């Protein structure tokens, strides 16, 4: 058991700051410690000004605009608010509030003392935040211009890489760099290598030089190598930024006069073994290492029109549910690492879910409806990338239709009850496909979950369009290949129990690797390359003694002692 | 240094069998211990019949047709010989020589006691062998039919997955399975998960069931789930195999009456710090952790015609050189793990290299010329996937043209001397592009190395066609973006020395991860997904205590003790 003890100790080294017991993903601009958000007409300025005395955990200071998960939670919140609360914002200027540093990247002391599980989930969340920036640019008409003055290193440059346009101050000292490899013996943890080759399309030998050059690259060379878009002298910086803002804003299709929707706090009721949101309930079975996430369907028909939707705002069922599901998933990822499997259930009227989907589809050109569907896309991607076994149980009273049916296809397995449970008088369960299953929610690898499911036969996906709107019982769903198995009441309890016990008995690591592969058959995109190729290599390196051992580079950083490496190439 | 000691000890646990000091990749059918190769007209039968008393290392027995690297070296040799020595063979039947087992997969005791570096390189080689099977099918007209009788588990099923067609005996007991996860807490190490989803296109929830079901799946269900192509009763097995052989052979374009080329032994002269082949010389600088691989150009013009090429056979320069380079790379990978960087040099006449390329291009429809180019493709892919820093040095007297210029583009960096070294009267170095750089040698991710280099501007690759055949000096090569830097004699020694010293000073693991990402920008294929996504996850799991720790599943397998897992999901 020695490895367990060692890991528990590494875990125990870090306590959340201020006596907190869990990481909270809910925040708002009034509470930000690290970011300033200012909106002026079509332009928002997001200023990174990290409070070094407000780390998420005890034991390190966030010097030089370095960041930890707490800083990124605020960034993610600011980006969400810009989408929903600021429909008029068409361009975001990202800059530093510190004079000689843009951002020093992820905090090294934080990394050196973090548990493996925290490091990996921290990187996953920061990756998702960067992807959300690109999603806002591509689909939501909010483009980001990053203004780099001072040193922009590691995760700082990776943040810049998520922007549409990088302006580097040409002052003889401002630089961009990815010094992780020479300095820390790890890789950039937030998509840096992949964005350098696949987004910036830097020539690969130059990328090799760049990623092994601790001091970074500045000025015209950074432009020539495609690492930034332009290098601008201090005197011309303001006018250049203003010009780029005008250009990018001019290409946006966001409304001039949309009324923003305030993202009210979710305020779940948190108990030892449960979380209760308005439309989501989470129950933990500690002994079984299970979290059951129950989604509740809408209790009213969709609003009459777009104005009524806007009036409902953050209480509009699809938006509220998406935010709650997102929060529940993040809570499980970061605060409940012992959870082996997430069981998805639902309660409600499948017809009412489809009616809401139809409403969103009819209003898909309205900025708010578009934002809500894009939010669902991101939340469902978050589910796909959650390293827990996912199983969806479809029973009487459930409402897995349209958007909610995506949780059937996101799951590693889905079981559906044939008929009724003994003593339950409700109608047998039915699922229903909708237009939402055929396009608006692609996975990280760029295809629909139905396509992912039927890679062998694209025709089958087309054929399923015939079933849109039909209430499919268990046998029909099984025959169409939509669920893993349809089970009788006699078998249900035992089958589900055996499956969940078995899942909890397997190696958590092997499950993570298996699921990361089986969930993403078929094509790859830059995004899926980041989550797969790059992340998997980074996770490997995060386990290697050369990085995290007693004499490894992360441990020795800042001690004056050089790291000692096992020189064998693997 | 405790982690170093521990790793050295793990390494030391395993000794090569029979007192051997290095792993030898050269073999021939006379020496096979594990395979029988029989050829009858257009059909070859490859029978796996592993000698349990002939493991590569001491300390385990190869029971139940389980395999280690030694078994796979013979398989790789047999496949190469079928291509070159048997031009008439159009179909290969793969079967087991043991009555109740097809293949039990990689030997578990071997894995449990192997060093991490050996495990990773073992998997890499077996992956390359499986890819070569698919390459022979797709490009060389040799299709493989796999006949499964008995248990076909883990690596055994992964071998079957490489075939075009899998026939499972429907006898109530023959099964296919991937029991790695439930049994050993690791993933299938030879592409299994990716081939299940991307080649066989098994529905992903069924793949989840399959990969967590230790006992495997048999008969009609295996067909329905697309795990095999047909399940055939014992009484109909022979006639079915014969029918499939006829069908596949009928679609082959291999010649009826080609004269095979015997793959003569390479017989390098092996000294402590060098390997000397006919056209390749390897020198090890132990202190600098460098291997310098020098390729020698042809010393004669190409043969007059295809008949003369066939007469030269294995001595034909491009074929001999490809085989020698392949052997040298494998030797460094498996026997020289301390090597940080491979330095490629060349000696000869670039015009003579281009003349050989032209000859192969003109005869590309001749089976032997086609095989030689396909061999180069595979060897260059082996270079790309070698976890060593790769640098190509281009100096006077070198012949990096056409096929050999691919080593400039495969390298992480390439440096070219401007003018002459002081005291050297030879002409300044020149490189030359040829048709070989524009198509026949795609990387694992399916694009040319030039395309990979110029992802930002596909037009630049087209523009480079204008330079085909031109002798490009250092400045011209630099201006065209073909080399990392052109250096004067004054700077050369220092620049190269500093670069190589720096490379040797970095964390070997971080370099492996960085290079695995920067070398493969752009699109992905099933092959690159296997080498990236899947392999990286597997390498991670191979480091995790849940698999390889004292109480991990690999160590505890067969002891009667259950493994103990850290239950946190990462």
PDB file of N, CA, C and O in Angstrom, chain A residues 413-459:
ATOM      1  N   UNK A 413     -22.352   3.611 -21.700  1.00  0.00           N
ATOM      2  CA  UNK A 413     -23.434   2.650 -21.909  1.00  0.00           C
ATOM      3  C   UNK A 413     -24.764   3.284 -21.507  1.00  0.00           C
ATOM      4  O   UNK A 413     -24.791   4.169 -20.651  1.00  0.00           O
ATOM      5  N   UNK A 414     -25.834   2.801 -22.113  1.00  0.00           N
ATOM      6  CA  UNK A 414     -27.172   3.256 -21.742  1.00  0.00           C
ATOM      7  C   UNK A 414     -28.086   2.036 -21.653  1.00  0.00           C
ATOM      8  O   UNK A 414     -28.080   1.180 -22.547  1.00  0.00           O
ATOM      9  N   UNK A 415     -28.807   1.960 -20.553  1.00  0.00           N
ATOM     10  CA  UNK A 415     -29.739   0.842 -20.357  1.00  0.00           C
ATOM     11  C   UNK A 415     -31.158   1.381 -20.270  1.00  0.00           C
ATOM     12  O   UNK A 415     -31.398   2.421 -19.652  1.00  0.00           O
ATOM     13  N   UNK A 416     -32.092   0.661 -20.876  1.00  0.00           N
ATOM     14  CA  UNK A 416     -33.477   1.126 -20.895  1.00  0.00           C
ATOM     15  C   UNK A 416     -34.396   0.014 -20.419  1.00  0.00           C
ATOM     16  O   UNK A 416     -34.250  -1.144 -20.827  1.00  0.00           O
ATOM     17  N   UNK A 417     -35.324   0.373 -19.562  1.00  0.00           N
ATOM     18  CA  UNK A 417     -36.243  -0.604 -18.992  1.00  0.00           C
ATOM     19  C   UNK A 417     -37.357  -0.927 -19.986  1.00  0.00           C
ATOM     20  O   UNK A 417     -37.996  -0.028 -20.541  1.00  0.00           O
ATOM     21  N   UNK A 418     -37.597  -2.211 -20.161  1.00  0.00           N
ATOM     22  CA  UNK A 418     -38.753  -2.656 -20.940  1.00  0.00           C
ATOM     23  C   UNK A 418     -39.965  -2.663 -20.005  1.00  0.00           C
ATOM     24  O   UNK A 418     -39.930  -3.303 -18.949  1.00  0.00           O
ATOM     25  N   UNK A 419     -41.005  -1.946 -20.377  1.00  0.00           N
ATOM     26  CA  UNK A 419     -42.227  -1.953 -19.557  1.00  0.00           C
ATOM     27  C   UNK A 419     -42.056  -1.169 -18.262  1.00  0.00           C
ATOM     28  O   UNK A 419     -41.412  -0.133 -18.238  1.00  0.00           O
ATOM     29  N   UNK A 420     -42.639  -1.713 -17.186  1.00  0.00           N
ATOM     30  CA  UNK A 420     -42.681  -0.986 -15.915  1.00  0.00           C
ATOM     31  C   UNK A 420     -41.904  -1.726 -14.852  1.00  0.00           C
ATOM     32  O   UNK A 420     -41.721  -2.936 -14.900  1.00  0.00           O
ATOM     33  N   UNK A 421     -41.471  -0.951 -13.848  1.00  0.00           N
ATOM     34  CA  UNK A 421     -40.993  -1.585 -12.626  1.00  0.00           C
ATOM     35  C   UNK A 421     -42.210  -2.095 -11.869  1.00  0.00           C
ATOM     36  O   UNK A 421     -43.268  -1.467 -11.877  1.00  0.00           O
ATOM     37  N   UNK A 422     -42.023  -3.210 -11.194  1.00  0.00           N
ATOM     38  CA  UNK A 422     -43.093  -3.791 -10.405  1.00  0.00           C
ATOM     39  C   UNK A 422     -43.624  -2.754  -9.420  1.00  0.00           C
ATOM     40  O   UNK A 422     -42.863  -2.153  -8.650  1.00  0.00           O
ATOM     41  N   UNK A 423     -44.922  -2.482  -9.473  1.00  0.00           N
ATOM     42  CA  UNK A 423     -45.525  -1.556  -8.519  1.00  0.00           C
ATOM     43  C   UNK A 423     -45.522  -0.102  -8.968  1.00  0.00           C
ATOM     44  O   UNK A 423     -45.993   0.762  -8.237  1.00  0.00           O
ATOM     45  N   UNK A 424     -44.971   0.160 -10.129  1.00  0.00           N
ATOM     46  CA  UNK A 424     -44.936   1.532 -10.653  1.00  0.00           C
ATOM     47  C   UNK A 424     -45.986   1.639 -11.760  1.00  0.00           C
ATOM     48  O   UNK A 424     -45.952   0.867 -12.726  1.00  0.00           O
ATOM     49  N   UNK A 425     -46.888   2.580 -11.617  1.00  0.00           N
ATOM     50  CA  UNK A 425     -47.986   2.657 -12.580  1.00  0.00           C
ATOM     51  C   UNK A 425     -47.732   3.584 -13.753  1.00  0.00           C
ATOM     52  O   UNK A 425     -48.572   3.725 -14.633  1.00  0.00           O
ATOM     53  N   UNK A 426     -46.567   4.230 -13.743  1.00  0.00           N
ATOM     54  CA  UNK A 426     -46.316   5.180 -14.832  1.00  0.00           C
ATOM     55  C   UNK A 426     -46.149   4.447 -16.165  1.00  0.00           C
ATOM     56  O   UNK A 426     -45.861   3.244 -16.223  1.00  0.00           O
ATOM     57  N   UNK A 427     -46.299   5.214 -17.219  1.00  0.00           N
ATOM     58  CA  UNK A 427     -46.121   4.652 -18.568  1.00  0.00           C
ATOM     59  C   UNK A 427     -44.702   4.117 -18.739  1.00  0.00           C
ATOM     60  O   UNK A 427     -43.756   4.662 -18.177  1.00  0.00           O
ATOM     61  N   UNK A 428     -44.517   3.088 -19.552  1.00  0.00           N
ATOM     62  CA  UNK A 428     -43.154   2.651 -19.853  1.00  0.00           C
ATOM     63  C   UNK A 428     -42.338   3.807 -20.434  1.00  0.00           C
ATOM     64  O   UNK A 428     -42.886   4.726 -21.046  1.00  0.00           O
ATOM     65  N   UNK A 429     -41.030   3.728 -20.210  1.00  0.00           N
ATOM     66  CA  UNK A 429     -40.149   4.800 -20.680  1.00  0.00           C
ATOM     67  C   UNK A 429     -40.154   4.893 -22.197  1.00  0.00           C
ATOM     68  O   UNK A 429     -40.302   3.894 -22.904  1.00  0.00           O
ATOM     69  N   UNK A 430     -40.011   6.127 -22.675  1.00  0.00           N
ATOM     70  CA  UNK A 430     -39.824   6.352 -24.106  1.00  0.00           C
ATOM     71  C   UNK A 430     -38.721   7.382 -24.288  1.00  0.00           C
ATOM     72  O   UNK A 430     -38.549   8.277 -23.460  1.00  0.00           O
ATOM     73  N   UNK A 431     -37.952   7.213 -25.351  1.00  0.00           N
ATOM     74  CA  UNK A 431     -36.991   8.259 -25.715  1.00  0.00           C
ATOM     75  C   UNK A 431     -37.411   8.807 -27.074  1.00  0.00           C
ATOM     76  O   UNK A 431     -38.198   8.181 -27.799  1.00  0.00           O
ATOM     77  N   UNK A 432     -36.910   9.985 -27.385  1.00  0.00           N
ATOM     78  CA  UNK A 432     -37.265  10.582 -28.679  1.00  0.00           C
ATOM     79  C   UNK A 432     -36.084  11.343 -29.248  1.00  0.00           C
ATOM     80  O   UNK A 432     -35.364  12.023 -28.519  1.00  0.00           O
ATOM     81  N   UNK A 433     -35.866  11.169 -30.542  1.00  0.00           N
ATOM     82  CA  UNK A 433     -34.851  11.960 -31.240  1.00  0.00           C
ATOM     83  C   UNK A 433     -35.466  13.275 -31.681  1.00  0.00           C
ATOM     84  O   UNK A 433     -36.683  13.377 -31.878  1.00  0.00           O
ATOM     85  N   UNK A 434     -34.614  14.281 -31.827  1.00  0.00           N
ATOM     86  CA  UNK A 434     -35.059  15.566 -32.352  1.00  0.00           C
ATOM     87  C   UNK A 434     -33.954  16.137 -33.229  1.00  0.00           C
ATOM     88  O   UNK A 434     -32.865  15.541 -33.348  1.00  0.00           O
ATOM     89  N   UNK A 435     -34.243  17.284 -33.825  1.00  0.00           N
ATOM     90  CA  UNK A 435     -33.228  17.931 -34.671  1.00  0.00           C
ATOM     91  C   UNK A 435     -31.942  18.168 -33.878  1.00  0.00           C
ATOM     92  O   UNK A 435     -30.845  18.185 -34.443  1.00  0.00           O
ATOM     93  N   UNK A 436     -32.072  18.321 -32.551  1.00  0.00           N
ATOM     94  CA  UNK A 436     -30.905  18.585 -31.713  1.00  0.00           C
ATOM     95  C   UNK A 436     -29.868  17.462 -31.767  1.00  0.00           C
ATOM     96  O   UNK A 436     -28.698  17.678 -31.447  1.00  0.00           O
ATOM     97  N   UNK A 437     -30.291  16.278 -32.180  1.00  0.00           N
ATOM     98  CA  UNK A 437     -29.356  15.148 -32.237  1.00  0.00           C
ATOM     99  C   UNK A 437     -28.620  15.040 -33.566  1.00  0.00           C
ATOM    100  O   UNK A 437     -27.828  14.126 -33.762  1.00  0.00           O
ATOM    101  N   UNK A 438     -28.914  15.943 -34.469  1.00  0.00           N
ATOM    102  CA  UNK A 438     -28.354  15.814 -35.817  1.00  0.00           C
ATOM    103  C   UNK A 438     -27.465  16.983 -36.237  1.00  0.00           C
ATOM    104  O   UNK A 438     -27.255  17.191 -37.419  1.00  0.00           O
ATOM    105  N   UNK A 439     -26.968  17.770 -35.300  1.00  0.00           N
ATOM    106  CA  UNK A 439     -26.097  18.838 -35.763  1.00  0.00           C
ATOM    107  C   UNK A 439     -25.580  19.838 -34.746  1.00  0.00           C
ATOM    108  O   UNK A 439     -24.366  20.071 -34.703  1.00  0.00           O
ATOM    109  N   UNK A 440     -26.422  20.429 -33.915  1.00  0.00           N
ATOM    110  CA  UNK A 440     -25.942  21.580 -33.142  1.00  0.00           C
ATOM    111  C   UNK A 440     -24.938  21.261 -32.039  1.00  0.00           C
ATOM    112  O   UNK A 440     -24.301  22.177 -31.547  1.00  0.00           O
ATOM    113  N   UNK A 441     -24.800  19.990 -31.686  1.00  0.00           N
ATOM    114  CA  UNK A 441     -23.928  19.666 -30.554  1.00  0.00           C
ATOM    115  C   UNK A 441     -22.783  18.729 -30.944  1.00  0.00           C
ATOM    116  O   UNK A 441     -22.682  17.609 -30.435  1.00  0.00           O
ATOM    117  N   UNK A 442     -21.920  19.142 -31.846  1.00  0.00           N
ATOM    118  CA  UNK A 442     -20.815  18.247 -32.214  1.00  0.00           C
ATOM    119  C   UNK A 442     -19.879  18.003 -31.026  1.00  0.00           C
ATOM    120  O   UNK A 442     -19.777  18.833 -30.120  1.00  0.00           O
ATOM    121  N   UNK A 443     -19.222  16.860 -31.044  1.00  0.00           N
ATOM    122  CA  UNK A 443     -18.211  16.531 -30.024  1.00  0.00           C
ATOM    123  C   UNK A 443     -16.904  17.243 -30.365  1.00  0.00           C
ATOM    124  O   UNK A 443     -16.797  17.901 -31.404  1.00  0.00           O
ATOM    125  N   UNK A 444     -15.912  17.078 -29.484  1.00  0.00           N
ATOM    126  CA  UNK A 444     -14.605  17.708 -29.726  1.00  0.00           C
ATOM    127  C   UNK A 444     -14.015  17.246 -31.051  1.00  0.00           C
ATOM    128  O   UNK A 444     -13.268  17.991 -31.690  1.00  0.00           O
ATOM    129  N   UNK A 445     -14.341  16.042 -31.485  1.00  0.00           N
ATOM    130  CA  UNK A 445     -13.776  15.604 -32.766  1.00  0.00           C
ATOM    131  C   UNK A 445     -14.671  15.951 -33.960  1.00  0.00           C
ATOM    132  O   UNK A 445     -14.480  15.457 -35.063  1.00  0.00           O
ATOM    133  N   UNK A 446     -15.618  16.841 -33.731  1.00  0.00           N
ATOM    134  CA  UNK A 446     -16.257  17.511 -34.859  1.00  0.00           C
ATOM    135  C   UNK A 446     -17.430  16.792 -35.504  1.00  0.00           C
ATOM    136  O   UNK A 446     -17.907  17.202 -36.558  1.00  0.00           O
ATOM    137  N   UNK A 447     -17.912  15.713 -34.884  1.00  0.00           N
ATOM    138  CA  UNK A 447     -19.052  14.999 -35.464  1.00  0.00           C
ATOM    139  C   UNK A 447     -20.162  14.902 -34.414  1.00  0.00           C
ATOM    140  O   UNK A 447     -19.922  15.130 -33.233  1.00  0.00           O
ATOM    141  N   UNK A 448     -21.365  14.563 -34.861  1.00  0.00           N
ATOM    142  CA  UNK A 448     -22.444  14.416 -33.888  1.00  0.00           C
ATOM    143  C   UNK A 448     -22.245  13.115 -33.098  1.00  0.00           C
ATOM    144  O   UNK A 448     -21.539  12.207 -33.537  1.00  0.00           O
ATOM    145  N   UNK A 449     -22.888  13.055 -31.944  1.00  0.00           N
ATOM    146  CA  UNK A 449     -22.777  11.822 -31.143  1.00  0.00           C
ATOM    147  C   UNK A 449     -23.431  10.647 -31.864  1.00  0.00           C
ATOM    148  O   UNK A 449     -23.012   9.503 -31.717  1.00  0.00           O
ATOM    149  N   UNK A 450     -24.465  10.922 -32.634  1.00  0.00           N
ATOM    150  CA  UNK A 450     -25.068   9.828 -33.412  1.00  0.00           C
ATOM    151  C   UNK A 450     -24.097   9.338 -34.484  1.00  0.00           C
ATOM    152  O   UNK A 450     -23.950   8.138 -34.707  1.00  0.00           O
ATOM    153  N   UNK A 451     -23.414  10.253 -35.144  1.00  0.00           N
ATOM    154  CA  UNK A 451     -22.422   9.864 -36.149  1.00  0.00           C
ATOM    155  C   UNK A 451     -21.325   9.018 -35.492  1.00  0.00           C
ATOM    156  O   UNK A 451     -20.919   7.969 -36.008  1.00  0.00           O
ATOM    157  N   UNK A 452     -20.862   9.493 -34.334  1.00  0.00           N
ATOM    158  CA  UNK A 452     -19.850   8.779 -33.577  1.00  0.00           C
ATOM    159  C   UNK A 452     -20.301   7.350 -33.267  1.00  0.00           C
ATOM    160  O   UNK A 452     -19.513   6.411 -33.266  1.00  0.00           O
ATOM    161  N   UNK A 453     -21.593   7.207 -33.013  1.00  0.00           N
ATOM    162  CA  UNK A 453     -22.159   5.920 -32.628  1.00  0.00           C
ATOM    163  C   UNK A 453     -22.265   4.982 -33.826  1.00  0.00           C
ATOM    164  O   UNK A 453     -22.158   3.765 -33.684  1.00  0.00           O
ATOM    165  N   UNK A 454     -22.495   5.561 -34.976  1.00  0.00           N
ATOM    166  CA  UNK A 454     -22.727   4.726 -36.174  1.00  0.00           C
ATOM    167  C   UNK A 454     -21.661   4.987 -37.240  1.00  0.00           C
ATOM    168  O   UNK A 454     -21.970   5.217 -38.397  1.00  0.00           O
ATOM    169  N   UNK A 455     -20.409   4.930 -36.819  1.00  0.00           N
ATOM    170  CA  UNK A 455     -19.309   5.148 -37.764  1.00  0.00           C
ATOM    171  C   UNK A 455     -19.339   4.141 -38.900  1.00  0.00           C
ATOM    172  O   UNK A 455     -18.901   4.413 -40.011  1.00  0.00           O
ATOM    173  N   UNK A 456     -19.871   2.949 -38.600  1.00  0.00           N
ATOM    174  CA  UNK A 456     -19.859   1.886 -39.602  1.00  0.00           C
ATOM    175  C   UNK A 456     -20.812   2.187 -40.751  1.00  0.00           C
ATOM    176  O   UNK A 456     -20.633   1.681 -41.851  1.00  0.00           O
ATOM    177  N   UNK A 457     -21.802   2.999 -40.491  1.00  0.00           N
ATOM    178  CA  UNK A 457     -22.850   3.134 -41.491  1.00  0.00           C
ATOM    179  C   UNK A 457     -23.496   4.517 -41.377  1.00  0.00           C
ATOM    180  O   UNK A 457     -24.433   4.728 -40.605  1.00  0.00           O
ATOM    181  N   UNK A 458     -22.938   5.459 -42.143  1.00  0.00           N
ATOM    182  CA  UNK A 458     -23.486   6.813 -42.132  1.00  0.00           C
ATOM    183  C   UNK A 458     -24.947   6.832 -42.532  1.00  0.00           C
ATOM    184  O   UNK A 458     -25.711   7.693 -42.091  1.00  0.00           O
ATOM    185  N   UNK A 459     -25.356   5.865 -43.340  1.00  0.00           N
ATOM    186  CA  UNK A 459     -26.741   5.792 -43.774  1.00  0.00           C
ATOM    187  C   UNK A 459     -27.699   5.600 -42.614  1.00  0.00           C
ATOM    188  O   UNK A 459     -28.846   6.058 -42.653  1.00  0.00           O
TER     189      UNK A 459
END
